[in-house]
Amino acid sequence: TKGVRLSAIFVVLSLLAQSDMELGMKALDANKPAEAEVYFGKAAAADAKDYAAFFHLALAQSLQAKNDEAIANYDKVLALKPK
């Protein structure tokens, strides 16, 4: 049981070590856009200049037909990284 507890602790620590962007990408890969939206939203909130976070946030929103929110975030991407 000591080994099981250590394994559980390791799993928790490894999840905490993953960035919101990584977790969002995994959620997209698993076809879970709502979950991805949460992670990408956290990443965008943490760094208002991270155009990749806003792009992926908009993508996750697009996949859920949240078009108004997605367009607003795509606009942020273009403002941050015009070309």
Short mmCIF file of C-alpha atoms in Angstrom, two decimals:
data_model
loop_
_atom_site.label_atom_id
_atom_site.label_comp_id
_atom_site.label_asym_id
_atom_site.label_seq_id
_atom_site.Cartn_x
_atom_site.Cartn_y
_atom_site.Cartn_z
CA THR A 1 0.00 0.00 0.00
CA LYS A 2 2.96 2.32 0.55
CA GLY A 3 3.90 1.90 -3.10
CA VAL A 4 0.34 2.61 -4.21
CA ARG A 5 0.26 5.83 -2.17
CA LEU A 6 3.57 6.94 -3.65
CA SER A 7 2.28 6.21 -7.14
CA ALA A 8 -0.86 8.25 -6.48
CA ILE A 9 1.23 11.14 -5.20
CA PHE A 10 3.43 10.97 -8.28
CA VAL A 11 0.39 11.09 -10.58
CA VAL A 12 -1.00 14.14 -8.76
CA LEU A 13 2.36 15.92 -8.88
CA SER A 14 2.82 15.21 -12.57
CA LEU A 15 -0.66 16.59 -13.34
CA LEU A 16 0.12 19.74 -11.36
CA ALA A 17 3.35 20.16 -13.29
CA GLN A 18 1.58 20.20 -16.65
CA SER A 19 0.80 23.61 -18.00
CA ASP A 20 -2.71 24.72 -18.81
CA MET A 21 -1.70 24.78 -22.50
CA GLU A 22 -0.57 21.15 -22.33
CA LEU A 23 -3.75 20.11 -20.56
CA GLY A 24 -5.83 22.04 -23.08
CA MET A 25 -4.09 20.32 -25.98
CA LYS A 26 -4.70 16.93 -24.39
CA ALA A 27 -8.37 17.80 -23.96
CA LEU A 28 -8.61 18.84 -27.63
CA ASP A 29 -6.91 15.61 -28.67
CA ALA A 30 -9.50 13.72 -26.59
CA ASN A 31 -12.31 15.64 -28.34
CA LYS A 32 -13.26 17.50 -25.15
CA PRO A 33 -13.50 21.11 -26.32
CA ALA A 34 -15.37 22.33 -23.21
CA GLU A 35 -12.56 21.05 -20.99
CA ALA A 36 -9.98 22.50 -23.37
CA GLU A 37 -11.74 25.88 -23.20
CA VAL A 38 -11.26 25.95 -19.43
CA TYR A 39 -7.52 25.26 -19.66
CA PHE A 40 -6.91 27.66 -22.55
CA GLY A 41 -8.94 30.30 -20.72
CA LYS A 42 -6.66 29.93 -17.71
CA ALA A 43 -3.59 30.19 -19.94
CA ALA A 44 -4.93 33.32 -21.64
CA ALA A 45 -5.80 34.89 -18.27
CA ALA A 46 -2.31 34.16 -16.98
CA ASP A 47 -0.64 35.90 -19.95
CA ALA A 48 -2.70 38.47 -21.86
CA LYS A 49 -0.01 38.58 -24.59
CA ASP A 50 0.00 34.84 -25.32
CA TYR A 51 -1.57 34.76 -28.76
CA ALA A 52 -1.35 30.96 -28.88
CA ALA A 53 -3.50 30.66 -25.77
CA PHE A 54 -6.12 32.95 -27.30
CA PHE A 55 -5.97 31.05 -30.61
CA HIS A 56 -6.55 27.71 -28.94
CA LEU A 57 -9.23 29.20 -26.71
CA ALA A 58 -11.02 30.45 -29.83
CA LEU A 59 -10.61 27.05 -31.49
CA ALA A 60 -12.14 25.26 -28.50
CA GLN A 61 -15.01 27.75 -28.52
CA SER A 62 -15.51 27.29 -32.27
CA LEU A 63 -15.80 23.55 -31.80
CA GLN A 64 -18.67 24.21 -29.38
CA ALA A 65 -20.40 26.69 -31.74
CA LYS A 66 -19.64 29.55 -29.31
CA ASN A 67 -19.11 31.74 -32.31
CA ASP A 68 -19.31 35.20 -30.72
CA GLU A 69 -16.74 34.30 -28.07
CA ALA A 70 -14.54 32.58 -30.64
CA ILE A 71 -14.58 35.59 -32.97
CA ALA A 72 -13.66 37.92 -30.10
CA ASN A 73 -10.70 35.71 -29.23
CA TYR A 74 -9.61 35.33 -32.87
CA ASP A 75 -9.65 39.14 -33.00
CA LYS A 76 -7.34 39.20 -29.96
CA VAL A 77 -4.98 36.81 -31.77
CA LEU A 78 -4.84 39.12 -34.77
CA ALA A 79 -4.24 42.13 -32.54
CA LEU A 80 -1.39 40.35 -30.76
CA LYS A 81 0.15 38.70 -33.82
CA PRO A 82 -1.09 40.46 -36.96
CA LYS A 83 1.14 38.57 -39.45
#
